Amino acid sequence: MRISKGIFVQITLAISLFLLIFILFNNLYVNLINKQIGFTFNWLLRPAGFALSESSLNYSPSNSYAWALFVGWINSLKIILSSLIFSTLLGIIVGLFSKSKNKLLRKFSSIYVGLIRQIPLLVQLMFWYFVVFLGFNNSNNDHYSHFFSVSNKGINILNLNLTTEFSALLFGLSVFTGAYIAEVIRGGINSVPSGQWEAFKSVGLSEIQGVFYIIIPQSLPAIIPGLTSQYLNLAKNSTLAIAVGYADIYAISDTVINQTGRAIEGFLILLLSFLFLNLIITYAMEFLNRFVIANQNRRIR
Amino acid sequence: MKRLFNSIITLALLTLSGCATTTPRNESRLDIISRRNSLVCGISGKIPGFSFLDSNGQYSGLDVDICKAFAAAFIGDSSKVEYRPLTAAERFTALRTGEIDVLSRNTTFNLSRDSIGGNGLSFGPVVFHDGQGVMVSKKSGINSLYDLASKSICVGSGTTTEQNINDALESLSIPYTPIKYQDLNQVVSGYRQGRCQAMTSDRSQLAAARSSFPDSTDHVILDETLSKEPLSPASVGGDQKLSDAVRWVIYALISAEEKGITKDNIKMKLQLAKDNPQLKPLRRFLGVEGDLGKKIGLSNDFVFKVISSTGNYGEIYNKNLGSNSNVPIPRGLNKLYKKGGIQISPPFN
């Protein structure tokens, strides 16, 4: 009896939730029709008619809006993945610094984390773009320029050319997220009982060996959930790209919405593309988490 | 359990009441404005000469004076305006969702924006005839559009500007890299910092931006005009009462200049109209006889209210963009038709 009651409540709740969503959507749809705006996605196939400053795929203004949005999504993916890698490296290094015996390194780590977390990300991005990168000279005539050069046209490494916008965004996002990741790493390391440090020292492992073979593997279960939410934040923060002129999905849909007047459909596409992106990150991290836990269980056995 | 059911019922009721309020009403926005006793006007707030915070912390400029003219006509008091600074991308959504009553934000009047199939707005008469230009530094050696090949051009996103530069350069097969920012200030910074060799926007905005450069004489606006940019105030589509009122307030400003009626002499002109029954057009215009104001849902003396608070179109132009203002822009096409421009008002009959 008790069980069936519970199921009844759940079904009612589910039905009313669906009903609510349906009513709200129907309301929107009917009102859009009434205002003669309508709800369609036909415009996606029309030619976009605007150029993009950078695209990893073949793109010209005569391609469709849909293709322009996809190119923007790929651009978003590009900046998110690369700053994810850099911010993780930076976070691990700074997080380990905070546990170091060296006072200078500890001080550096706490100043970096304190400073970065107090300045809004938008301000930091503007700083990297307008002050740092656009402040560089325009000259390319020093003798290192074949391998590596930085100018106000961006960064050149061998044949790889990163635009100013991409570089500024990469630095801004990595430095910002790195500070948060450093704190996650520090928290994870703190969660390992101090006896473990004494234990690895007593078996004759060096500091570095001990940290990498004993401490980090044990702190991973505490680190990964925090890391996941930092990665999700990073993905969402990447939409600030529009402030420094990088053509990410948000910047492109901004133009698309303005040209077509299709705000609701445009935002729906934007929401779904971010949902998709963040689900990828969540599942990848979930997979990593399971792998780590399974690995640890095996080791304990 | 009881609480859960109650909350479900409340939720359902809320949803239903939501339905009831969103059904379209036939009331004109104009009635809402006069009942509220204030006009919510969307502006840019970032373009000197059009809408910009002055040293007293008040908005001033041509677009702002147009808002004041609307408030004078709709409510009878030009100070009852609430200004909403909006970005180019926000403005149409703000208008369509009813967050603002009218948009007076250097907005280009074109087919897509005016039509039901497009943005579904209703545009008023043109208050400033502009055209898109390209600004470069004199040192760059760029003298025409052809010199822009393979150069970077700073441009604001979500504007017709972006489309026009692309149309113009693509049709000439000139390759270029657009660097798009959301905001005009960032476009200017990008250009100043040397990210792009050129920046493009409406010529009025280029002139306004250049006026703030310390080395303003080192920058030139190329002779080529890429587009027609007729800037108009807009209201939401499908509300004829409001769009008629918007249209005729602007025409009243132009018509007053045609008739030589200014802020200073309007009281005299009103007296003249009252004393001389044979001056029929003037009497109709100032609402001494006939019911022109009432026909568009305003008071009969709306022209008097508007001109006595903002002055006529020429006065507004000279105050904000004239040769003695901070942002001097030659009047050009915006002169009256009698003086070689194209500004003209249909008759007040």
XYZ file of C-alpha atoms in Angstrom:
650
model
C 0.000 0.000 0.000
C 2.742 2.314 1.045
C 4.724 1.674 -2.143
C 1.767 2.271 -4.478
C 1.065 5.571 -2.728
C 4.634 6.651 -3.355
C 4.386 5.729 -7.011
C 1.099 7.583 -7.276
C 2.682 10.769 -5.932
C 5.611 10.450 -8.280
C 3.399 9.919 -11.312
C 1.245 12.906 -10.385
C 4.335 15.036 -9.946
C 5.774 13.894 -13.281
C 2.494 14.533 -15.096
C 2.059 17.991 -13.592
C 5.660 18.850 -14.464
C 5.137 17.793 -18.084
C 1.847 19.665 -18.122
C 3.550 22.790 -16.786
C 6.282 22.658 -19.412
C 3.729 21.956 -22.118
C 1.490 24.845 -21.038
C 4.394 27.269 -20.852
C 5.716 26.230 -24.243
C 2.256 26.252 -25.789
C 1.675 29.686 -24.307
C 4.861 30.978 -25.899
C 4.065 29.312 -29.209
C 0.501 30.635 -29.393
C 1.590 34.127 -28.408
C 4.344 34.123 -30.999
C 1.820 33.098 -33.659
C -0.610 35.758 -32.419
C 2.077 38.413 -32.663
C 2.799 37.062 -36.139
C 6.350 36.251 -35.193
C 5.945 32.465 -35.355
C 8.337 29.740 -34.310
C 10.446 28.233 -37.078
C 13.968 27.152 -37.874
C 13.783 27.676 -41.659
C 16.067 30.687 -41.429
C 18.963 28.419 -40.420
C 19.486 27.445 -44.063
C 19.657 31.002 -45.387
C 23.092 32.470 -46.234
C 24.678 34.201 -43.239
C 26.178 37.175 -45.061
C 28.811 38.000 -42.441
C 32.480 37.137 -42.259
C 34.266 35.571 -39.298
C 37.651 36.587 -37.949
C 38.701 32.990 -37.408
C 37.364 29.576 -38.287
C 38.931 26.141 -38.085
C 36.625 24.914 -40.845
C 35.997 26.256 -44.307
C 33.685 29.219 -43.979
C 32.555 32.016 -46.265
C 29.743 34.565 -45.841
C 27.618 32.688 -48.399
C 27.421 29.631 -46.094
C 24.263 29.130 -44.070
C 23.483 30.450 -40.584
C 23.550 26.854 -39.354
C 27.111 26.410 -40.601
C 28.175 29.739 -39.068
C 26.785 28.617 -35.704
C 28.561 25.268 -36.018
C 31.859 26.998 -36.784
C 31.247 29.097 -33.670
C 30.616 25.964 -31.641
C 33.913 24.485 -32.842
C 35.658 27.767 -31.937
C 34.124 27.534 -28.465
C 35.272 23.926 -28.155
C 38.776 24.969 -29.223
C 39.118 27.666 -26.571
C 37.494 25.541 -23.845
C 39.684 22.489 -24.434
C 42.929 24.428 -24.669
C 42.277 26.553 -21.587
C 41.114 23.410 -19.772
C 44.526 21.839 -20.351
C 46.508 24.958 -19.417
C 44.432 25.807 -16.350
C 44.783 22.223 -15.070
C 48.570 22.303 -15.441
C 48.729 25.717 -13.788
C 46.342 24.623 -11.025
C 48.372 21.474 -10.240
C 51.645 23.392 -10.110
C 50.293 26.207 -7.929
C 48.356 23.737 -5.753
C 51.581 21.778 -5.101
C 53.452 25.029 -4.422
C 51.034 25.692 -1.562
C 52.179 22.445 0.094
C 55.842 23.086 -0.616
C 58.523 23.435 2.069
C 59.845 26.509 0.258
C 58.354 29.627 1.830
C 58.732 31.691 -1.371
C 56.694 29.185 -3.376
C 54.006 29.021 -0.681
C 53.773 32.824 -0.609
C 53.613 32.984 -4.410
C 50.787 30.481 -4.460
C 48.698 32.296 -1.850
C 49.202 35.725 -3.486
C 48.296 34.360 -6.923
C 45.129 32.652 -5.686
C 44.117 35.616 -3.536
C 44.670 38.191 -6.261
C 43.025 36.329 -9.138
C 39.940 35.364 -7.156
C 39.234 38.965 -6.211
C 39.170 40.450 -9.722
C 36.160 39.869 -11.961
C 36.916 37.646 -14.950
C 35.649 40.225 -17.444
C 38.131 42.791 -16.125
C 40.927 40.243 -16.343
C 40.060 39.391 -19.961
C 40.002 43.071 -20.910
C 43.397 43.439 -19.198
C 44.969 40.533 -21.098
C 43.540 41.752 -24.380
C 43.753 45.531 -24.382
C 46.711 46.028 -22.035
C 48.945 42.990 -22.495
C 48.477 41.668 -26.021
C 47.506 44.849 -27.846
C 50.290 46.571 -25.904
C 52.977 44.463 -27.609
C 54.964 45.960 -30.436
C 54.015 45.316 -33.972
C 57.579 44.397 -34.962
C 58.491 40.839 -35.940
C 62.142 41.381 -36.809
C 63.951 39.824 -33.851
C 65.864 36.638 -34.603
C 63.666 34.353 -32.477
C 60.680 35.097 -34.670
C 61.055 31.845 -36.652
C 60.302 29.692 -33.639
C 58.346 31.897 -31.318
C 57.132 35.465 -31.471
C 54.576 37.563 -29.667
C 53.187 40.734 -31.187
C 49.914 42.584 -31.185
C 48.912 40.247 -34.038
C 48.995 37.250 -31.681
C 51.395 34.414 -30.889
C 53.451 32.492 -33.441
C 54.928 29.121 -32.508
C 56.637 27.486 -35.500
C 53.767 27.101 -37.978
C 51.028 27.596 -35.437
C 49.535 31.077 -35.422
C 47.257 32.028 -32.552
C 45.243 35.222 -33.031
C 45.415 38.020 -30.451
C 41.839 37.346 -29.395
C 42.432 33.633 -28.913
C 45.687 34.201 -27.005
C 44.170 36.790 -24.665
C 41.192 34.562 -23.962
C 43.441 31.521 -23.431
C 45.621 33.395 -20.931
C 42.692 35.053 -19.182
C 40.614 31.897 -18.772
C 43.590 29.684 -17.836
C 44.960 32.056 -15.227
C 41.506 32.636 -13.747
C 40.417 28.984 -13.651
C 43.935 27.906 -12.601
C 43.523 29.767 -9.301
C 40.330 27.887 -8.502
C 41.807 24.547 -9.556
C 44.841 25.208 -7.323
C 42.476 25.498 -4.370
C 40.706 22.265 -5.345
C 44.090 20.488 -5.555
C 45.181 21.929 -2.191
C 41.917 20.771 -0.591
C 42.386 17.302 -2.101
C 45.938 16.987 -0.792
C 44.816 18.167 2.654
C 42.236 15.372 2.702
C 45.035 12.771 2.740
C 45.918 11.899 6.374
C 49.265 13.363 7.453
C 50.373 9.883 8.485
C 50.750 9.080 4.780
C 53.436 11.784 4.433
C 55.351 10.359 7.380
C 54.868 6.858 5.980
C 56.393 7.535 2.550
C 59.286 9.403 4.144
C 59.965 6.454 6.428
C 60.222 4.043 3.478
C 62.818 6.346 1.933
C 60.864 7.999 -0.899
C 61.846 11.549 -1.845
C 59.355 14.435 -1.505
C 58.538 14.462 -5.242
C 58.267 10.670 -5.537
C 56.035 10.562 -2.462
C 53.705 13.267 -3.731
C 53.265 11.634 -7.128
C 53.061 7.969 -6.070
C 51.399 8.182 -2.654
C 49.622 11.495 -2.016
C 48.076 12.466 -5.380
C 46.501 9.043 -6.134
C 44.810 9.132 -2.733
C 43.598 12.710 -3.097
C 42.004 12.163 -6.539
C 38.559 11.077 -5.240
C 38.356 14.396 -3.359
C 39.732 16.425 -6.288
C 37.665 15.176 -9.234
C 34.183 16.420 -8.190
C 35.582 19.915 -7.503
C 37.531 19.819 -10.737
C 34.381 18.911 -12.689
C 32.531 21.981 -11.501
C 35.542 24.192 -12.306
C 35.604 22.753 -15.838
C 31.880 23.444 -16.232
C 32.424 27.002 -15.034
C 35.265 27.387 -17.506
C 33.005 26.284 -20.353
C 30.329 28.783 -19.364
C 32.825 31.590 -18.752
C 34.126 31.156 -22.291
C 31.080 33.130 -23.518
C 32.820 36.277 -22.286
C 34.834 35.857 -25.499
C 32.551 38.427 -27.105
C 34.169 41.150 -24.973
C 37.546 40.606 -26.616
C 36.244 39.987 -30.128
C 36.724 36.204 -30.335
C 34.172 34.503 -32.593
C 32.724 31.910 -30.201
C 29.216 30.465 -30.387
C 27.748 33.221 -28.246
C 29.288 36.033 -30.295
C 28.075 34.442 -33.527
C 24.555 33.759 -32.277
C 24.441 37.394 -31.133
C 24.954 38.475 -34.747
C 22.600 35.801 -36.055
C 19.803 36.832 -33.680
C 20.231 40.470 -34.615
C 20.148 39.793 -38.342
C 17.255 37.343 -38.345
C 15.227 38.688 -35.401
C 14.852 35.091 -34.182
C 15.720 35.625 -30.521
C 13.849 32.689 -29.024
C 15.021 30.096 -31.537
C 18.551 31.516 -31.403
C 18.741 31.273 -27.635
C 17.264 27.787 -27.727
C 20.079 26.689 -30.034
C 22.605 28.411 -27.778
C 21.205 26.702 -24.680
C 21.165 23.284 -26.318
C 24.708 23.628 -27.633
C 25.952 24.521 -24.147
C 23.934 21.719 -22.603
C 25.592 19.328 -25.048
C 29.054 20.737 -24.348
C 28.646 20.569 -20.584
C 27.177 17.053 -20.730
C 30.308 15.929 -22.582
C 32.481 17.397 -19.806
C 30.290 15.925 -17.056
C 30.311 12.421 -18.550
C 34.024 12.483 -19.286
C 34.721 13.456 -15.672
C 32.228 10.865 -14.403
C 34.110 8.248 -16.386
C 37.420 9.436 -14.928
C 35.955 9.362 -11.426
C 34.764 5.753 -11.809
C 38.107 4.739 -13.247
C 39.950 6.289 -10.289
C 37.673 4.703 -7.696
C 37.830 1.282 -9.386
C 41.601 1.550 -9.553
C 41.807 2.433 -5.877
C 39.531 -0.400 -4.806
C 41.701 -2.818 -6.758
C 44.802 -1.492 -5.072
C 43.279 -1.816 -1.601
C 42.257 -5.401 -2.324
C 1.333 14.542 1.594
C -1.386 17.137 1.919
C 1.194 19.874 1.568
C 2.480 18.297 -1.642
C -0.978 18.250 -3.205
C -1.547 21.816 -2.136
C 1.666 22.888 -3.781
C 0.734 21.063 -6.977
C -2.626 22.810 -7.054
C -0.992 26.177 -6.405
C 1.450 25.500 -9.197
C -1.384 24.642 -11.585
C -3.291 27.772 -10.610
C -0.211 29.903 -11.114
C 0.247 28.426 -14.553
C -3.361 29.106 -15.470
C -3.203 32.688 -14.230
C -0.027 33.023 -16.297
C -2.055 32.046 -19.344
C -4.695 34.614 -18.615
C -2.272 37.520 -18.422
C -0.343 36.654 -21.552
C -3.333 36.710 -23.868
C -2.940 39.671 -26.239
C -4.649 42.843 -25.128
C -6.044 45.393 -27.499
C -4.974 48.352 -25.397
C -2.485 50.653 -27.092
C 0.886 51.213 -25.535
C 0.103 54.944 -25.701
C -2.664 54.502 -23.095
C -0.279 52.588 -20.840
C 2.304 55.389 -21.132
C -0.137 58.120 -20.162
C -1.541 56.047 -17.294
C 1.966 55.321 -16.011
C 2.780 59.028 -16.433
C 6.283 58.262 -17.647
C 7.883 57.180 -20.909
C 10.483 54.402 -20.981
C 12.858 55.268 -23.803
C 15.610 52.955 -25.075
C 18.854 54.770 -25.957
C 22.497 53.873 -26.493
C 24.072 56.134 -23.889
C 27.502 55.758 -25.462
C 27.480 58.001 -28.529
C 28.423 61.661 -27.985
C 25.994 63.962 -29.782
C 23.248 61.313 -29.861
C 22.944 59.973 -26.335
C 25.705 60.453 -23.828
C 26.005 61.305 -20.133
C 26.964 64.962 -19.784
C 29.006 66.486 -16.965
C 25.873 66.839 -14.802
C 25.122 63.117 -15.025
C 22.170 63.758 -17.358
C 21.705 62.121 -20.746
C 21.915 64.537 -23.634
C 22.006 64.326 -27.426
C 19.775 64.154 -30.469
C 18.269 60.765 -29.590
C 17.624 61.958 -26.035
C 15.884 65.133 -27.250
C 13.647 62.963 -29.435
C 12.662 61.002 -26.282
C 11.896 64.313 -24.565
C 9.732 65.402 -27.496
C 7.754 62.145 -27.193
C 7.281 62.649 -23.444
C 6.135 66.240 -23.995
C 3.588 65.087 -26.566
C 2.374 61.896 -24.828
C 2.378 63.066 -21.202
C 2.747 66.840 -21.396
C 6.062 66.916 -19.528
C 9.387 66.437 -21.295
C 11.153 65.475 -18.063
C 9.031 62.359 -17.470
C 11.399 60.052 -19.331
C 13.090 56.966 -17.975
C 16.168 56.185 -20.061
C 17.297 52.611 -20.648
C 20.781 52.254 -22.123
C 20.757 49.228 -24.441
C 23.323 47.429 -26.568
C 22.677 46.971 -30.273
C 21.828 43.326 -29.702
C 19.401 43.944 -26.844
C 17.358 46.749 -28.322
C 14.779 44.868 -30.423
C 14.057 42.268 -27.782
C 13.620 45.045 -25.203
C 11.094 46.728 -27.479
C 9.170 43.597 -28.374
C 8.910 42.322 -24.834
C 7.599 45.709 -23.687
C 10.554 46.569 -21.489
C 10.736 49.925 -23.276
C 7.978 51.967 -24.948
C 9.954 53.525 -27.767
C 13.444 53.027 -29.105
C 15.448 56.135 -29.930
C 18.858 54.614 -30.377
C 20.463 55.516 -33.725
C 18.711 52.528 -35.291
C 18.841 51.999 -39.052
C 15.443 51.757 -40.702
C 15.407 48.829 -43.153
C 13.005 46.288 -44.587
C 13.933 43.330 -42.393
C 13.473 45.279 -39.199
C 10.234 46.953 -40.256
C 8.480 43.807 -41.511
C 6.311 41.221 -39.781
C 8.545 38.488 -41.161
C 11.618 40.207 -39.712
C 11.949 42.067 -36.427
C 8.308 43.193 -36.552
C 8.886 46.816 -35.563
C 7.247 50.016 -36.695
C 9.650 52.789 -37.665
C 8.999 56.503 -37.407
C 10.367 59.167 -39.772
C 14.124 59.461 -40.198
C 15.682 61.778 -37.606
C 19.225 61.520 -38.948
C 20.361 60.486 -42.421
C 23.661 58.758 -41.957
C 25.913 56.571 -44.066
C 28.515 54.007 -43.190
C 32.133 55.064 -43.537
C 35.604 53.713 -42.839
C 38.128 55.525 -40.652
C 41.874 54.983 -41.014
C 44.954 56.757 -39.743
C 46.689 59.077 -42.197
C 49.980 57.237 -41.678
C 48.519 53.902 -42.849
C 48.544 54.985 -46.488
C 45.026 53.654 -47.021
C 43.173 55.937 -49.419
C 40.313 53.848 -50.744
C 38.429 50.613 -50.121
C 40.866 48.771 -52.430
C 43.725 49.537 -50.032
C 41.875 47.575 -47.341
C 42.773 44.218 -48.971
C 43.995 41.672 -46.359
C 43.689 44.239 -43.579
C 41.863 43.803 -40.281
C 38.797 45.957 -39.759
C 37.238 46.584 -36.325
C 33.427 46.427 -36.411
C 30.553 46.257 -33.911
C 28.678 42.947 -33.898
C 24.936 42.651 -34.270
C 24.617 45.731 -36.444
C 23.843 46.431 -40.081
C 27.396 47.796 -40.189
C 28.749 44.271 -40.072
C 26.635 43.198 -43.033
C 27.371 46.334 -45.075
C 31.153 46.119 -44.878
C 30.920 42.482 -45.893
C 28.573 43.229 -48.811
C 30.757 46.103 -50.006
C 34.105 44.301 -49.817
C 32.797 40.937 -51.031
C 31.287 42.514 -54.143
C 34.695 44.074 -54.899
C 36.406 40.705 -54.130
C 38.540 42.330 -51.419
C 39.562 39.828 -48.718
C 39.636 41.178 -45.146
C 39.456 40.055 -41.508
C 36.625 41.420 -39.390
C 37.386 41.840 -35.683
C 33.995 42.037 -34.007
C 33.271 43.550 -30.634
C 29.927 43.841 -28.916
C 30.322 47.433 -27.970
C 31.360 50.616 -29.781
C 33.819 51.528 -27.010
C 35.671 48.258 -27.592
C 35.675 48.852 -31.349
C 37.329 52.214 -30.706
C 39.850 50.691 -28.237
C 40.692 47.913 -30.691
C 41.347 50.485 -33.408
C 43.315 52.803 -31.113
C 45.463 49.928 -29.857
C 46.345 48.940 -33.399
C 44.500 45.616 -33.576
C 42.933 46.778 -36.835
C 44.128 49.119 -39.548
C 40.622 50.510 -40.017
C 37.361 50.819 -38.146
C 33.935 51.044 -39.689
C 30.688 52.459 -38.404
C 28.192 55.142 -39.303
C 30.009 58.337 -40.284
C 28.353 60.198 -37.399
C 29.723 57.673 -34.912
C 33.173 57.793 -36.488
C 33.155 61.575 -36.173
C 31.964 61.310 -32.562
C 34.673 58.767 -31.713
C 37.369 60.805 -33.449
C 36.380 63.912 -31.485
C 37.672 62.188 -28.339
C 41.091 61.231 -29.792
C 44.000 63.409 -28.653
C 45.437 63.105 -32.193
C 42.104 63.543 -33.937
C 43.656 65.298 -36.942
C 45.733 62.193 -37.764
C 42.646 60.164 -38.642
C 40.590 60.414 -41.805
C 37.207 59.063 -42.831
C 37.412 57.635 -46.358
C 35.292 59.323 -49.020
C 33.433 56.128 -49.943
C 30.058 55.738 -48.269
C 29.182 52.062 -47.953
C 25.497 52.354 -47.230
C 22.482 54.490 -46.565
C 21.821 54.577 -42.837
C 18.548 56.359 -42.168
C 18.299 56.427 -38.369
C 14.758 56.368 -36.995
C 12.964 55.948 -33.714
C 10.945 52.731 -33.542
C 7.973 51.360 -31.656
C 6.526 47.871 -31.515
C 4.662 46.700 -34.636
C 0.886 46.245 -34.722
C 0.127 49.247 -32.478
C -1.083 51.880 -34.905
C -2.064 54.390 -32.255
C 1.446 54.557 -30.847
C 3.226 54.457 -34.205
C 1.006 57.275 -35.546
C 1.797 59.378 -32.500
C 5.547 58.701 -32.890
C 5.424 59.550 -36.591
C 3.609 62.865 -36.191
C 5.668 64.094 -33.256
C 8.781 63.829 -35.461
C 6.972 65.502 -38.359
C 5.862 68.278 -35.996
C 9.535 68.974 -35.219
C 10.387 69.176 -38.932
C 7.253 71.085 -39.827
C 7.964 73.649 -37.105
C 11.356 74.308 -38.637
C 9.762 74.676 -42.084
C 7.320 77.209 -40.651
C 10.044 79.044 -38.717
C 8.508 78.226 -35.331
C 11.152 78.004 -32.604
C 11.249 77.451 -28.871
C 11.602 81.205 -28.353
C 8.870 82.440 -30.654
C 6.217 79.742 -30.215
C 4.227 81.728 -27.629
C 4.141 84.656 -30.017
C 3.102 82.396 -32.887
C 0.327 80.894 -30.763
C -0.992 84.354 -29.954
C -0.748 85.259 -33.640
C -2.794 82.162 -34.547
C -5.422 82.966 -31.934
C -5.765 86.572 -33.115
C -5.904 85.864 -36.832
C -8.647 83.424 -37.901
C -7.438 83.628 -41.519
C -4.112 81.856 -40.687
C -5.756 78.422 -41.087
C -2.644 76.188 -41.503
C -0.934 77.723 -38.467
C -4.121 77.449 -36.379
C -4.515 73.773 -37.286
C -0.826 73.087 -36.630
C -0.879 74.635 -33.160
C -4.271 73.115 -32.291
C -6.199 76.379 -32.104
C -8.793 74.914 -34.472
C -9.599 71.468 -35.831
C -8.767 68.218 -34.032
C -5.488 67.001 -35.556
C -3.987 66.154 -32.150
C -7.072 64.256 -31.024
C -7.067 62.201 -34.239
C -3.713 60.666 -33.256
C -4.688 60.134 -29.629
C -2.794 63.141 -28.259
C -3.935 66.454 -26.865
C -4.817 69.062 -29.473
C -1.965 71.354 -28.483
C 0.749 68.653 -28.595
C 2.815 70.657 -31.085
C 2.944 73.584 -28.677
C 4.072 71.295 -25.827
C 6.769 69.673 -27.953
C 8.269 72.811 -29.491
C 8.150 74.808 -26.251
C 10.198 72.107 -24.491
C 12.680 70.875 -27.107
C 12.582 73.413 -29.934
C 12.191 72.434 -33.601
C 14.281 69.878 -35.515
C 16.894 72.434 -36.573
C 17.320 73.666 -33.008
C 17.777 70.103 -31.727
C 20.330 69.417 -34.472
C 22.336 72.578 -33.837
C 22.351 72.069 -30.091
C 23.762 68.536 -30.331
C 25.576 68.293 -33.668
C 25.936 71.873 -34.886
C 29.248 73.619 -35.556
C 29.434 74.967 -31.984
C 28.657 71.627 -30.327
C 31.164 69.064 -29.057
C 30.482 66.738 -31.974
C 30.175 68.905 -35.056
C 28.757 66.995 -38.025
C 27.900 68.952 -41.198
C 24.128 68.865 -41.652
C 24.254 67.658 -45.265
C 21.233 65.501 -46.150
C 19.578 66.490 -42.877
C 18.915 70.044 -44.068
C 15.337 70.920 -44.938
C 14.307 70.166 -48.528
C 14.109 73.900 -49.169
C 17.774 74.249 -48.278
C 19.184 71.363 -50.281
C 18.640 68.522 -47.829
C 15.940 65.859 -47.813
C 14.117 66.487 -44.517
C 10.463 67.196 -45.274
C 7.212 66.845 -43.387
C 3.899 65.798 -44.951
C 1.179 68.448 -44.452
C -0.673 68.773 -41.160
C -4.149 68.641 -42.686
